Coordinates of C-alpha atoms and ligand atoms in Angstrom, one line a residue:
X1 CA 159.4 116.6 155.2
X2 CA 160.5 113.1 156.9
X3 CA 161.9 110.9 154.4
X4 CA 158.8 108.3 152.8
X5 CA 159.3 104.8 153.9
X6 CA 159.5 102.0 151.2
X7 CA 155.9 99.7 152.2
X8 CA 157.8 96.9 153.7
X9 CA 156.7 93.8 152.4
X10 CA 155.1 91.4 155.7
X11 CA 157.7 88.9 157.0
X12 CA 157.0 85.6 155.9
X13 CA 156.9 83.2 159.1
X14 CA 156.9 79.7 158.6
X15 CA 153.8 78.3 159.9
X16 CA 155.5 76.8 162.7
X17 CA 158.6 77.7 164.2
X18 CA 160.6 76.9 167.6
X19 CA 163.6 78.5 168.8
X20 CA 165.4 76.6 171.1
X21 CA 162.3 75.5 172.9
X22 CA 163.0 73.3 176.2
X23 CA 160.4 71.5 177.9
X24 CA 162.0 70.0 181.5
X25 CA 159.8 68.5 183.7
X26 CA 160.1 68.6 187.2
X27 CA 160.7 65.7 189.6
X28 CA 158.8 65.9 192.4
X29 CA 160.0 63.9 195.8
X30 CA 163.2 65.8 196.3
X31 CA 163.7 67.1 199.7
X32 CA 160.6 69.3 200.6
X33 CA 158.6 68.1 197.7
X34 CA 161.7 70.8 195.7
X35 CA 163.8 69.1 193.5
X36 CA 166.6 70.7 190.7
X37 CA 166.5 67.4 188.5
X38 CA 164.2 67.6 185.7
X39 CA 163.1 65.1 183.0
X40 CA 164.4 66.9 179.5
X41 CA 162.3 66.0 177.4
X42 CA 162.8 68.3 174.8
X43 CA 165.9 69.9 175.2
X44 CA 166.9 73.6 173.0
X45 CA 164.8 72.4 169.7
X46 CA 165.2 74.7 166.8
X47 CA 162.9 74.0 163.9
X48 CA 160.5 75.2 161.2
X49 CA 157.1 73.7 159.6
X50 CA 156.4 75.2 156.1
X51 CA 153.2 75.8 154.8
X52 CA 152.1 72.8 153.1
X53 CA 154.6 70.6 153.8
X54 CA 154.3 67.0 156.1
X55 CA 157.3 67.6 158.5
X56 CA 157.8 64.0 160.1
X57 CA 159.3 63.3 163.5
X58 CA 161.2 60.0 164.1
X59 CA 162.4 58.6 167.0
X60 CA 162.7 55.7 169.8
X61 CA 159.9 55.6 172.4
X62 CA 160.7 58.4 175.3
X63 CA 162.8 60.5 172.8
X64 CA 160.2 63.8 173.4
X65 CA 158.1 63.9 169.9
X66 CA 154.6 64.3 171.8
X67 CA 156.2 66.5 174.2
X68 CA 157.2 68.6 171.3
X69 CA 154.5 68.1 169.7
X70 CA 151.9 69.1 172.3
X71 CA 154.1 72.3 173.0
X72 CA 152.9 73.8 169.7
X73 CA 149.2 74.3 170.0
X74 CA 150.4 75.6 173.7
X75 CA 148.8 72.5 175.6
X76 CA 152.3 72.8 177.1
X77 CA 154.4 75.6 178.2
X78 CA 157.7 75.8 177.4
X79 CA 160.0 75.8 179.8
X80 CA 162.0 77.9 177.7
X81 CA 163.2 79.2 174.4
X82 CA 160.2 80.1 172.1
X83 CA 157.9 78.5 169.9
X84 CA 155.9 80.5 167.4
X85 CA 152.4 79.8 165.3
X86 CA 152.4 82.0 161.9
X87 CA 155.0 84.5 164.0
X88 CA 153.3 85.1 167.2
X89 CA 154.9 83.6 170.5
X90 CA 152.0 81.1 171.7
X91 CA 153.3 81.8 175.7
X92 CA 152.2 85.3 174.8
X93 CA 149.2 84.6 173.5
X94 CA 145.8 84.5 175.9
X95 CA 142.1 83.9 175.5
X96 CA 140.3 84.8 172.7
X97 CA 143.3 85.5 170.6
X98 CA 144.9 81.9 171.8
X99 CA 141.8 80.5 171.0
X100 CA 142.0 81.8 167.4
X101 CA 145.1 80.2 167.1
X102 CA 144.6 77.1 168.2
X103 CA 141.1 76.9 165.9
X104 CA 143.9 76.8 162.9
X105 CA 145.5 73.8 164.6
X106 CA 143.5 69.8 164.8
X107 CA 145.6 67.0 166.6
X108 CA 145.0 63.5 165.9
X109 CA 146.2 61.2 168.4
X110 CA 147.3 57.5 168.4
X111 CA 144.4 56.4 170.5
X112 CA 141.3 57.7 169.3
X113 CA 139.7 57.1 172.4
X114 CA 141.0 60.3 173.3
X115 CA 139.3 62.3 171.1
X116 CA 136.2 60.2 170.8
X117 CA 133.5 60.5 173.8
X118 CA 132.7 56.6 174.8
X119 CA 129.1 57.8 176.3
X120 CA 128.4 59.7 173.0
X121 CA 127.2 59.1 170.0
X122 CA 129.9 60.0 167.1
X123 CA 128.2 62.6 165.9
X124 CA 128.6 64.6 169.3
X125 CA 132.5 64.1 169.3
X126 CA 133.2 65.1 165.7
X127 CA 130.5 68.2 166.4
X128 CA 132.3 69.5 169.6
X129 CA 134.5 72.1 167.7
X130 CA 131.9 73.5 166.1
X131 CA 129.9 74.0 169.9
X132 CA 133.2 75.3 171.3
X133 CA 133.5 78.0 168.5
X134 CA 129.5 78.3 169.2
X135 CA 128.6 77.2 165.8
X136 CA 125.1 75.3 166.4
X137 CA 121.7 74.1 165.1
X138 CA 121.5 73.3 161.3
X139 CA 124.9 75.1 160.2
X140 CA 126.4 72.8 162.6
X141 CA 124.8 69.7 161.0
X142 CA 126.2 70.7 157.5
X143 CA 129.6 70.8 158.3
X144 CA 129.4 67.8 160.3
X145 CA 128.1 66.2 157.2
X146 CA 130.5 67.6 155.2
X147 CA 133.3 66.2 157.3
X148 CA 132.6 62.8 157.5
X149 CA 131.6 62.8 153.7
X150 CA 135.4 64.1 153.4
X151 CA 137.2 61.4 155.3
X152 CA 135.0 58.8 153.2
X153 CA 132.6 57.7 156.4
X154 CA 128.9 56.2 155.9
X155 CA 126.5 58.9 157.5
X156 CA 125.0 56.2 159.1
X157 CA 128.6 55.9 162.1
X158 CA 127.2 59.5 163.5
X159 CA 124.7 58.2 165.3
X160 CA 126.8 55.3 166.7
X161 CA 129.4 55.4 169.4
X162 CA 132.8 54.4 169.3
X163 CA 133.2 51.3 170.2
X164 CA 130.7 49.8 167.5
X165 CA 132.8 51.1 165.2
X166 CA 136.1 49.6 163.8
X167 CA 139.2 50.8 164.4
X168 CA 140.0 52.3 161.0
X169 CA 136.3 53.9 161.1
X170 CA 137.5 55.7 164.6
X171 CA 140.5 56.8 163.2
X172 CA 138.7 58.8 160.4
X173 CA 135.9 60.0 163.1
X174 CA 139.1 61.5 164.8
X175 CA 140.5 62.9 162.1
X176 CA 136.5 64.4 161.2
X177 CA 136.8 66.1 165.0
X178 CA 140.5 67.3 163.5
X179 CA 139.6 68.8 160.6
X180 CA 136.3 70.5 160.9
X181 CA 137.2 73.9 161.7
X182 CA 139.4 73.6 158.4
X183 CA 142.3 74.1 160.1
X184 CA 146.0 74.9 158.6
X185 CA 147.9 72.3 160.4
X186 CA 147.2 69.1 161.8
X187 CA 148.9 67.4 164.2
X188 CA 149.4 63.2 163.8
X189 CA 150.7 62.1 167.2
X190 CA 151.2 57.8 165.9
X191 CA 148.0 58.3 164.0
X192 CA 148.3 54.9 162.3
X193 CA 150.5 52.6 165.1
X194 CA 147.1 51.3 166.6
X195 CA 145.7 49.6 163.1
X196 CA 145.8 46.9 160.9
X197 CA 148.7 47.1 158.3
X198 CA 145.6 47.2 155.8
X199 CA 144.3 49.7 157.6
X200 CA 147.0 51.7 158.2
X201 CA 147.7 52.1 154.5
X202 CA 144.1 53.5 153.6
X203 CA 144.0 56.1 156.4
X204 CA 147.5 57.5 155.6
X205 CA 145.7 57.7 151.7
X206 CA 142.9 59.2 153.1
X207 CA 145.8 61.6 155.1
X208 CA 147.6 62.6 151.5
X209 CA 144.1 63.0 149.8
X210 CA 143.1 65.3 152.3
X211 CA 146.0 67.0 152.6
X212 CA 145.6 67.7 148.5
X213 CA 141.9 69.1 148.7
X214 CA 142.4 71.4 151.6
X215 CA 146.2 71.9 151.7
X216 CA 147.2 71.0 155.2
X217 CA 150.3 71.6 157.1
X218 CA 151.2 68.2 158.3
X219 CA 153.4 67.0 161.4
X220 CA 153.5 63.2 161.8
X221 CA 155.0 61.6 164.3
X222 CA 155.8 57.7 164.3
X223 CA 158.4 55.1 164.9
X224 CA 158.1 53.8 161.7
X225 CA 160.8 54.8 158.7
X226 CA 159.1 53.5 155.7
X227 CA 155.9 55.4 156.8
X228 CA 157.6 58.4 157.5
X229 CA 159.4 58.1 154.3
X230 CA 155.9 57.5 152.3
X231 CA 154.6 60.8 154.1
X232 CA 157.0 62.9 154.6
X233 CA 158.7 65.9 152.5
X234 CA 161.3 66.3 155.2
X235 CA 162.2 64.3 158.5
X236 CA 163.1 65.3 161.3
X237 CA 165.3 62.9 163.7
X238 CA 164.9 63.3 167.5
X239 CA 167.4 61.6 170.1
X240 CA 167.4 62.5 174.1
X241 CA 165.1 65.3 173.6
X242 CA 167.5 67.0 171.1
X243 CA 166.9 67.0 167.2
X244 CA 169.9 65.3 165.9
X245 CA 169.3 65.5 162.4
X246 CA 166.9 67.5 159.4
X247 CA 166.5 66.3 155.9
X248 CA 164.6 66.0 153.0
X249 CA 163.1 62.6 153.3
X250 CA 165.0 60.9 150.4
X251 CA 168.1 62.4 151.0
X252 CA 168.0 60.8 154.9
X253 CA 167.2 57.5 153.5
X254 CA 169.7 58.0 151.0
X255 CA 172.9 59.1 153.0
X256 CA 172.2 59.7 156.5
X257 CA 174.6 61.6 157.9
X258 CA 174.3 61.2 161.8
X259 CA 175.7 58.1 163.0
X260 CA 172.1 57.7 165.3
X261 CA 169.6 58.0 161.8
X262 CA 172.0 55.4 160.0
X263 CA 171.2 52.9 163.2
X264 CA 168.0 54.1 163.0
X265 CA 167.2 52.9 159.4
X266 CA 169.9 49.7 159.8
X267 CA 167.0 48.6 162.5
X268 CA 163.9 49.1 160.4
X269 CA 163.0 45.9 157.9
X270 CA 164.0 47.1 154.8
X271 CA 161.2 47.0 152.0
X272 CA 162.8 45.7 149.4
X273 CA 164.6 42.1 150.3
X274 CA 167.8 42.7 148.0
X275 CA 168.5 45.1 151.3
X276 CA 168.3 42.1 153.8
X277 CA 172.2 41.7 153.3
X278 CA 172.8 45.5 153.8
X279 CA 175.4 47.2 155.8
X280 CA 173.9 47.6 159.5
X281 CA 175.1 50.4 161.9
X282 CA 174.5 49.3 165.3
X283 CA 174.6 51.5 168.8
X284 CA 175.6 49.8 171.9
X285 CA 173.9 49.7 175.1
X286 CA 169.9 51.4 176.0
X287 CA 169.3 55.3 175.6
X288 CA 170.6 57.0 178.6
X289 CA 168.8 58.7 181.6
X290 CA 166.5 61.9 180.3
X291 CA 167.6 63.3 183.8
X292 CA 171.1 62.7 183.4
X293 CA 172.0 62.9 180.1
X294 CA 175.5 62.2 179.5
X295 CA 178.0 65.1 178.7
X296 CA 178.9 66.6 175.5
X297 CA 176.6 64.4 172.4
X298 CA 174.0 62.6 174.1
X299 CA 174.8 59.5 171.4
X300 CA 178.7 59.5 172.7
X301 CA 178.6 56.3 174.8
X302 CA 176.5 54.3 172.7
X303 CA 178.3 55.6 169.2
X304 CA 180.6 53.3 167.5
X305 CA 182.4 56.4 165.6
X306 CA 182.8 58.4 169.3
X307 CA 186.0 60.3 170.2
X308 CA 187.1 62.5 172.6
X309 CA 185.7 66.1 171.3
X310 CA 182.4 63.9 171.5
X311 CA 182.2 63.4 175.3
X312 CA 182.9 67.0 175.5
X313 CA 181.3 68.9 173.7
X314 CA 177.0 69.4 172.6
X315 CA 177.8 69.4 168.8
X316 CA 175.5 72.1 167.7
X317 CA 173.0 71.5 164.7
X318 CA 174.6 72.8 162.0
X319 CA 173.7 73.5 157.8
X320 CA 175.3 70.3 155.9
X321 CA 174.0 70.5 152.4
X322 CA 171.2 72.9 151.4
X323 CA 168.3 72.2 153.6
X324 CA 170.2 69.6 155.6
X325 CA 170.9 70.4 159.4
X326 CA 173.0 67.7 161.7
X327 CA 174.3 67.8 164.9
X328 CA 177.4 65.5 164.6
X329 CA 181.4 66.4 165.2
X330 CA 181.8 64.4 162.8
X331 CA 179.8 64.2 159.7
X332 CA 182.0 65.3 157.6
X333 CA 184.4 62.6 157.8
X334 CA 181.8 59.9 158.2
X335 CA 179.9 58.0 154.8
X336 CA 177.2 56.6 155.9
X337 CA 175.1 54.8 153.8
X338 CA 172.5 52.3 154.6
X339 CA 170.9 50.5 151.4
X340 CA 172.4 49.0 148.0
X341 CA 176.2 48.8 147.4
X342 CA 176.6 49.7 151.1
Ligands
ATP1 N1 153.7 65.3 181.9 C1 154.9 64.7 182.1 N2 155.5 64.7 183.3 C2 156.7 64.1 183.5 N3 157.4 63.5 182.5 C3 156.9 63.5 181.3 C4 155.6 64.1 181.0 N4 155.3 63.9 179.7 C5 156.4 63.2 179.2 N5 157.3 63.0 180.1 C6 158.6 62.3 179.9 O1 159.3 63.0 178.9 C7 160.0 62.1 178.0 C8 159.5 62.2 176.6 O2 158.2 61.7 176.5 P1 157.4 61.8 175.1 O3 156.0 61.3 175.4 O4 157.5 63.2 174.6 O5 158.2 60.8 174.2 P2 157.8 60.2 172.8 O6 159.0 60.4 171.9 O7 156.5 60.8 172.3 O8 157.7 58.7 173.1 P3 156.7 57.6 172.4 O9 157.3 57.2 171.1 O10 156.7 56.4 173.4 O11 155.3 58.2 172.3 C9 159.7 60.7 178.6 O12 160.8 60.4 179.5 C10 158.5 60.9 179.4 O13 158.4 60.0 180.5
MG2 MG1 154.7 59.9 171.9

């Protein structure tokens, strides 16, 4: 009789995972319209999301967070490596099964002009999910109800359209159109870098409430360190396409430990003005060439603390501390501290 097998217990995926995903694009104009040069704008990113967490994603402009970003519901194809949604490879995944998929996925943009229909009324734009899953008549009406009662919007915006409403009120009509098919995670591409201050600070309040009542997966993306700090239970720090460095968030603001992060949080205005007299970490010259990226760490010719292993070799991203990753030769020798008694 063949031996009985133990019930193995299912594998438990993060909810989002890439495996040295690479998205290069092409440059076209070469000789014959072919080219070998490539814009790398994400360049062998290894990374999870957990369940319930708000992963944030720093970075200067042109550093590849939307490109990464957009890779995940599959709007992009990667050009290699993997990425995975809840275990399953999303360049393996077609039709209706891909469509299942990305119905567990919203994205919320900077500019909610792209997700809001100028020649229709609200309603229409926060309904279209529904109509694409072919949810209609009356049940459709109730959820769209529900919705905007849930991101705090007067009934009376559905029947408006976009631009007579406010920018805050277009922001939580976008994040309506994200939500309504009660998705897992939700995607914030700069979700608050087009408002007021004022504003901003209700809508990322409205962002954490929500994320309470329905327990979203959050990955926000934005330029902005005391934001991401706010939101975020870890960061992640992208430079040239690569993902220099992983942290919980207090522990980055704390002690960063890649020389690009400290000059990252020396250039944000601190919060609290006993800082202003802090201890600054500077980089030298612009970001290099996405097509040319310099040899060995991307951050060598720009990094006060670079030597010669640095021009050499890609430091890989390696386990610092317990769920700290950095990709720096050398870390370890490095204190890097950006705040009081600096
Ligand atoms: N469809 C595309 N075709 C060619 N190049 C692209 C494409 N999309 C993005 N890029 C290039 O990839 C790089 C990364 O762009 P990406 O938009 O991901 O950066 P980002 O970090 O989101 O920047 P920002 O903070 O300004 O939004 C840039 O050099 C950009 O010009
Ligand atoms: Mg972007």
């Amino acid at each position: 009789m063949p031996m009985a097998t133990a019930p193995q217990a299912p594998p438990s995926w993060p909810l989002v995972r890439l495996d040295s995903a690479r998205k290069y694009f092409p440059i076209r104009g070469g000789l014959f319209g072919h080219s070998a040069r490539y814009v790398r704008a994400v360049n062998n990113v290894s990374m999870t999301i957990e369940r319930g967490e708000t992963f944030g994603l720093v970075g200067e402009s042109g550093s590849g967070k939307t490109t990464l970003a957009r890779l995940i519901p599959g709007l992009l194809r990667p050009s290699g490596g993997r990425v995975l949604y809840d275990g399953r490879d999303i360049a393996r995944t077609h039709g209706g099964e891909l469509n299942r998929l990305r119905r567990r996925m919203g994205i919320v943009f900077q500019d909610p002009a792209s997700s809001l229909n100028p020649r229709s009324p609200v309603r229409a734009s926060i309904r279209r999910p529904l109509d694409l899953q072919g949810v209609r008549g009356r049940e459709a009406e109730r959820r769209v109800l529900e919705t905007i009662d849930r991101v705090n919007l007067g009934r009376e915006v559905l029947d408006r359209y976009p631009h007579q409403l406010s920018g805050g009120q277009q922001q939580r009509a976008s994040i309506a159109r994200a939500i309504i098919l009660n998705p897992e995670l939700v995607i914030l591409d700069e979700p608050t870098s087009a408002l007021d201050v004022s504003i901003q600070a209700q809508i990322l309040n409205l962002l954490q409430s929500l994320q309470e009542q329905i327990r979203l997966t959050y990955l926000f993306i934005t330029h902005n360190l005391s934001i991401v700090r706010y939101m975020s239970d870890r960061i992640g720090v992208m430079y040239l396409g690569k993902l220099v460095e992983v942290a919980p968030a207090e522990a980055l603001h704390d002690r960063p430990f890649h020389p690009y992060t400290a000059a990252l949080l020396s250039a944000s205005p601190p919060l609290n003005p006993r800082l202003r007299d802090r201890k600054r970490y500077r980089l030298e010259g612009d970001p290099p060439s996405l097509i040319s990226p310099p040899p060995g760490c991307g951050l060598h010719p720009r990094c006060p603390f670079a030597v010669e292993v640095c021009s050499e070799r890609t430091p890989p991203l390696v386990e610092a501390a317990a769920r700290r990753l950095v990709a720096c030769h050398r870390w370890e020798e490095l204190t890097l501290k950006v705040g009081p008694g600096a």
